[in-house]
Each structure stands twice: as C-alpha cells, then as structure tokens.
PDB file of C-alpha atoms in Angstrom:
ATOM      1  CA  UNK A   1     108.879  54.033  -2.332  1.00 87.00           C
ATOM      2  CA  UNK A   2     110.614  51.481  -3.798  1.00 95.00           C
ATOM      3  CA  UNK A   3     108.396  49.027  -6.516  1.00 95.00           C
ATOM      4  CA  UNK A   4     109.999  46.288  -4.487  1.00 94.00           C
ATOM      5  CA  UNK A   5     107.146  47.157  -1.893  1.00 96.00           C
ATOM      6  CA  UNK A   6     105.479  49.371  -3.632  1.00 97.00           C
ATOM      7  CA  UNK A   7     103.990  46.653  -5.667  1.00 97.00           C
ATOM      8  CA  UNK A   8     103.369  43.601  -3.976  1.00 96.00           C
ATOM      9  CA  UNK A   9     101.013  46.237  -1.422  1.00 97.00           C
ATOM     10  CA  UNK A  10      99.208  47.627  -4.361  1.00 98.00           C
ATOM     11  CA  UNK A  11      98.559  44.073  -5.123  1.00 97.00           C
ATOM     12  CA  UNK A  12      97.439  43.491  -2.017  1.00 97.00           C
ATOM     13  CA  UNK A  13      95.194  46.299  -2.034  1.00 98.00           C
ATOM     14  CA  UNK A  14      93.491  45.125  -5.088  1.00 98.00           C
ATOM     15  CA  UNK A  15      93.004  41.801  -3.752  1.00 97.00           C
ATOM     16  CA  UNK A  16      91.570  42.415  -0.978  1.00 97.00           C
ATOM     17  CA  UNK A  17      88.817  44.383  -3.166  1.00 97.00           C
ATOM     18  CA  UNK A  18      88.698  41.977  -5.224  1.00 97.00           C
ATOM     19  CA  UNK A  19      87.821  39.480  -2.922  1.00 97.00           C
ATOM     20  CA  UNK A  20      84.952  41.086  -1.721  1.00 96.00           C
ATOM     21  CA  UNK A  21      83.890  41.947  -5.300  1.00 96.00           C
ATOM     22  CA  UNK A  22      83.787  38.436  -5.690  1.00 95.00           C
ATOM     23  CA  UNK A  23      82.856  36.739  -2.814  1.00 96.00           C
ATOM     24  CA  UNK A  24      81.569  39.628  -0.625  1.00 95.00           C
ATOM     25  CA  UNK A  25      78.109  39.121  -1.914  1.00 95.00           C
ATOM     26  CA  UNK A  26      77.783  35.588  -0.730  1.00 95.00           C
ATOM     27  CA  UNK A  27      77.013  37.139   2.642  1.00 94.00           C
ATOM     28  CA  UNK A  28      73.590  39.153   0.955  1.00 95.00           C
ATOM     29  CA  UNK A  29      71.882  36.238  -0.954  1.00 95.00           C
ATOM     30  CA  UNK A  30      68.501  38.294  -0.415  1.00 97.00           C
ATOM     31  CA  UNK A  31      69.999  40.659  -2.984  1.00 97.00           C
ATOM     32  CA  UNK A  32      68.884  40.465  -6.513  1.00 97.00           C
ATOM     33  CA  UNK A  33      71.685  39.256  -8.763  1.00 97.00           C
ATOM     34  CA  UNK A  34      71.630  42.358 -10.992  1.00 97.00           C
ATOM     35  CA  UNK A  35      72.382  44.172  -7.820  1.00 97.00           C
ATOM     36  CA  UNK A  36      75.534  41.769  -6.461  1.00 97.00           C
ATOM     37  CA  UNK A  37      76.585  42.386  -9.978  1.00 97.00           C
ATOM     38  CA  UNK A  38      76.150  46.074  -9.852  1.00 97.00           C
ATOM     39  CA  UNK A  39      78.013  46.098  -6.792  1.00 97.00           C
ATOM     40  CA  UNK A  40      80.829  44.231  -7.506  1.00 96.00           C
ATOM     41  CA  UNK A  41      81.603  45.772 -10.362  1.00 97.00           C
ATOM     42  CA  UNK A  42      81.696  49.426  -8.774  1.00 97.00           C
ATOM     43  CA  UNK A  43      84.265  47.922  -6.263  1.00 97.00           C
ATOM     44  CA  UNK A  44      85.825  45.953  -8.886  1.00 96.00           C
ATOM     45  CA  UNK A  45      86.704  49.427 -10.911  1.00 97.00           C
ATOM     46  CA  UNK A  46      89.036  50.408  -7.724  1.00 97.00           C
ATOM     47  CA  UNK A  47      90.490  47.454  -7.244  1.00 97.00           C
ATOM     48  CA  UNK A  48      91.783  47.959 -10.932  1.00 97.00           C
ATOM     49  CA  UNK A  49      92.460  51.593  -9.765  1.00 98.00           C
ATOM     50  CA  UNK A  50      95.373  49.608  -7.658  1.00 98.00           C
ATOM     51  CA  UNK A  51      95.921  46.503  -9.724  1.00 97.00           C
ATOM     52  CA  UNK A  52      96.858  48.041 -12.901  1.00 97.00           C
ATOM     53  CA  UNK A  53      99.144  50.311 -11.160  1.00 98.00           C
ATOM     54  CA  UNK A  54     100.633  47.603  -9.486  1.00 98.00           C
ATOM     55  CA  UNK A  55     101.498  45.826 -12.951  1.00 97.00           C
ATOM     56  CA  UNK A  56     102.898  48.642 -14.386  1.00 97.00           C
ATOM     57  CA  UNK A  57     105.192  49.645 -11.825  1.00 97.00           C
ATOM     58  CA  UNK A  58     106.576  46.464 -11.030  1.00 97.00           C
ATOM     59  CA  UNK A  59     107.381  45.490 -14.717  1.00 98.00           C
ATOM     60  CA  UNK A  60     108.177  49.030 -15.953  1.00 97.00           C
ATOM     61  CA  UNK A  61     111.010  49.517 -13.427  1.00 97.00           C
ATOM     62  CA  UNK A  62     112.772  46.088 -14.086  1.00 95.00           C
ATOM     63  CA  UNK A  63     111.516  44.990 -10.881  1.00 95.00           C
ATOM     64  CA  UNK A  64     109.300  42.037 -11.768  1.00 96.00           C
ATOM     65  CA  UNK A  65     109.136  40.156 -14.876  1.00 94.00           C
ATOM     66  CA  UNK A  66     105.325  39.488 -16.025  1.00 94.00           C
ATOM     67  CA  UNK A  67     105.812  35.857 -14.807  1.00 90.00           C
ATOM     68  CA  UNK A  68     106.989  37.086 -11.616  1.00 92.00           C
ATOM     69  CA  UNK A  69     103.791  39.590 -11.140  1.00 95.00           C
ATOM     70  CA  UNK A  70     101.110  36.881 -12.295  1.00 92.00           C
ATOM     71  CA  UNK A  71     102.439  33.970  -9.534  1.00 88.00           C
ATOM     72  CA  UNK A  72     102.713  36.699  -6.473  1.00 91.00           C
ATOM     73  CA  UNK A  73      99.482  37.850  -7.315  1.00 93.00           C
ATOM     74  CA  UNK A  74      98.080  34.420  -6.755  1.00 88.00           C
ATOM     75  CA  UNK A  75      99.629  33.559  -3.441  1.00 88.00           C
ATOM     76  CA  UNK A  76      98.503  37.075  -2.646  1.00 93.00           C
ATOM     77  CA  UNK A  77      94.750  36.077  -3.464  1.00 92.00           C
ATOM     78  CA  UNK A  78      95.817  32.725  -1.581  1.00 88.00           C
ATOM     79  CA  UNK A  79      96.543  34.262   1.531  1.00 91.00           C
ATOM     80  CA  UNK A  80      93.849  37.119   1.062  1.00 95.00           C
ATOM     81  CA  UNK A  81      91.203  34.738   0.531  1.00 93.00           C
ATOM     82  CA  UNK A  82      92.223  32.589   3.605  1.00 93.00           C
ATOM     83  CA  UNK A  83      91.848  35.640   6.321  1.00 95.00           C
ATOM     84  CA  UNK A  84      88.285  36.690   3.701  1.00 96.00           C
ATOM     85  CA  UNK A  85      87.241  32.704   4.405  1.00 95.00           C
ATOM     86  CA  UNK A  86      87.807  32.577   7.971  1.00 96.00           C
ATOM     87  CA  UNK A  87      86.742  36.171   8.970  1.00 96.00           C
ATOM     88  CA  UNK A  88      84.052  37.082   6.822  1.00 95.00           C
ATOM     89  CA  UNK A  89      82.341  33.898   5.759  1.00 95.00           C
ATOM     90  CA  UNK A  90      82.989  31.757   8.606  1.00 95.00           C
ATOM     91  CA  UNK A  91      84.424  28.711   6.928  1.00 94.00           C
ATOM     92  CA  UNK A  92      87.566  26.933   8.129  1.00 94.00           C
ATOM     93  CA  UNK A  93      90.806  25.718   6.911  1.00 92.00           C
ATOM     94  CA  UNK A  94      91.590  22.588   6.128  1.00 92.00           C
ATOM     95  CA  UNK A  95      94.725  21.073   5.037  1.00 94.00           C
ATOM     96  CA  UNK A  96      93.994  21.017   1.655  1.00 92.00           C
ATOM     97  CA  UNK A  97      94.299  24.902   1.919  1.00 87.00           C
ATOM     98  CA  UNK A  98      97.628  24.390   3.511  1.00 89.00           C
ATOM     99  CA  UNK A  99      98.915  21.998   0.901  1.00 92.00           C
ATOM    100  CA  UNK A 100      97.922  23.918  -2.052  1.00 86.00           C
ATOM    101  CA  UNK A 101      99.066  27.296  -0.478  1.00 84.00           C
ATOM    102  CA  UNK A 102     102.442  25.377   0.178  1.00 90.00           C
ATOM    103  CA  UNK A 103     102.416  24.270  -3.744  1.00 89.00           C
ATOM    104  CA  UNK A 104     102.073  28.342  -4.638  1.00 83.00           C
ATOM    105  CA  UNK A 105     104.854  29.251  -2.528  1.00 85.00           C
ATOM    106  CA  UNK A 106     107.133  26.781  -4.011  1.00 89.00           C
ATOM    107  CA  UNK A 107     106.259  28.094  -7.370  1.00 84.00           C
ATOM    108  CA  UNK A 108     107.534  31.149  -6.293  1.00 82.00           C
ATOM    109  CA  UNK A 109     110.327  30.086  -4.844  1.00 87.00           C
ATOM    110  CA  UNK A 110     110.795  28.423  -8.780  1.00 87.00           C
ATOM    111  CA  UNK A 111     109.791  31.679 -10.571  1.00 84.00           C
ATOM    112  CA  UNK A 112     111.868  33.874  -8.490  1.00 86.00           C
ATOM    113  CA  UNK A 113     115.039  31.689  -9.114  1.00 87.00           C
ATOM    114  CA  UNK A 114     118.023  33.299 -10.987  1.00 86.00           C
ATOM    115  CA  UNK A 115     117.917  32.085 -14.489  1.00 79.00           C
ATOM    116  CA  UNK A 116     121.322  31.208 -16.141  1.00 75.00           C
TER     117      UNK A 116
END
C-alpha cells in the first residue's frame, strides 16, 4: 500500500486509541486515578504501536515532510475527537468546533501548498 494512505490510516488508528487513552476514562470516574492511568497507558503503548509507524513511513518515503505529518495529525484528532464527543461522551457540537476545525483545514490547505 501506498504511504499516501498507508499513513494518514495508521494515524487514524492511533488516534482513535489515543482518544480513548485520554478521554475514555472520563466515562469511569468511580475508578481510582492510578487505575485510569494504568489503563491509558496500556492502550496508549498501541496506539504508538501505529503512530510511530505512521511517522516513519510517511517521512521516510518522501511522502510527507515532518510539517506535513504534525498538521494532518491534528485535524485527524479534530475530526476523531468530534465522532469520540458526540458518540461516546454525549456532548454536542457547537460552532466553535466548526470554526476551529475550519481554521485546521485551512492550515492544511497552507502546509500542503507547493513551495517555490
């Protein structure tokens, strides 16, 4: 597979683990915090199992440039965290989501412009 796809769904991947590393807890707040820690750190170690990958393959081939990796991993987390928010902790949008996730994409659109 190409690490024009391979990578951004590696990325992915880790996010999504990541996400519930991080915030996945929030739905046990009976649990000690030693434990929440515990726990996201064992699902923290495979989202690294994709993450690192990820980075590597996408900058070793030529694909992506670091700058390139670090901004679509955030409007990756962006739009991860949304479907996270809405699904798992019940929260809703709000606009402010929609303008900031519109300010990521457009540094995308700037990072992913030919320099000359």
């Amino acid at each position: 597979m190409s690490a024009y796809w391979l990578t951004p769904l590696l990325l992915i991947g880790s996010n999504i683990l990541m996400t519930f590393a991080w915030y996945g807890h929030l739905k046990a707040p009976a649990w000690p915090l030693y434990v929440a820690v515990l726990v996201s750190w064992g699902i923290a170690f495979f989202e690294y199992c994709l993450a690192v990958p990820a980075n590597r393959i996408g900058y070793a081939s030529g694909a992506f440039t670091g700058q390139q990796l670090k901004v679509m991993q955030e409007v990756i987390t962006l739009g991860v965290f949304a479907v996270f928010s809405v699904t798992f902790l019940g929260e809703q949008l709000r606009w402010t989501y929609f303008a900031a996730m519109g300010c990521l994409v457009a540094a995308v659109i700037f990072i992913f412009l030919p320099v000359e």
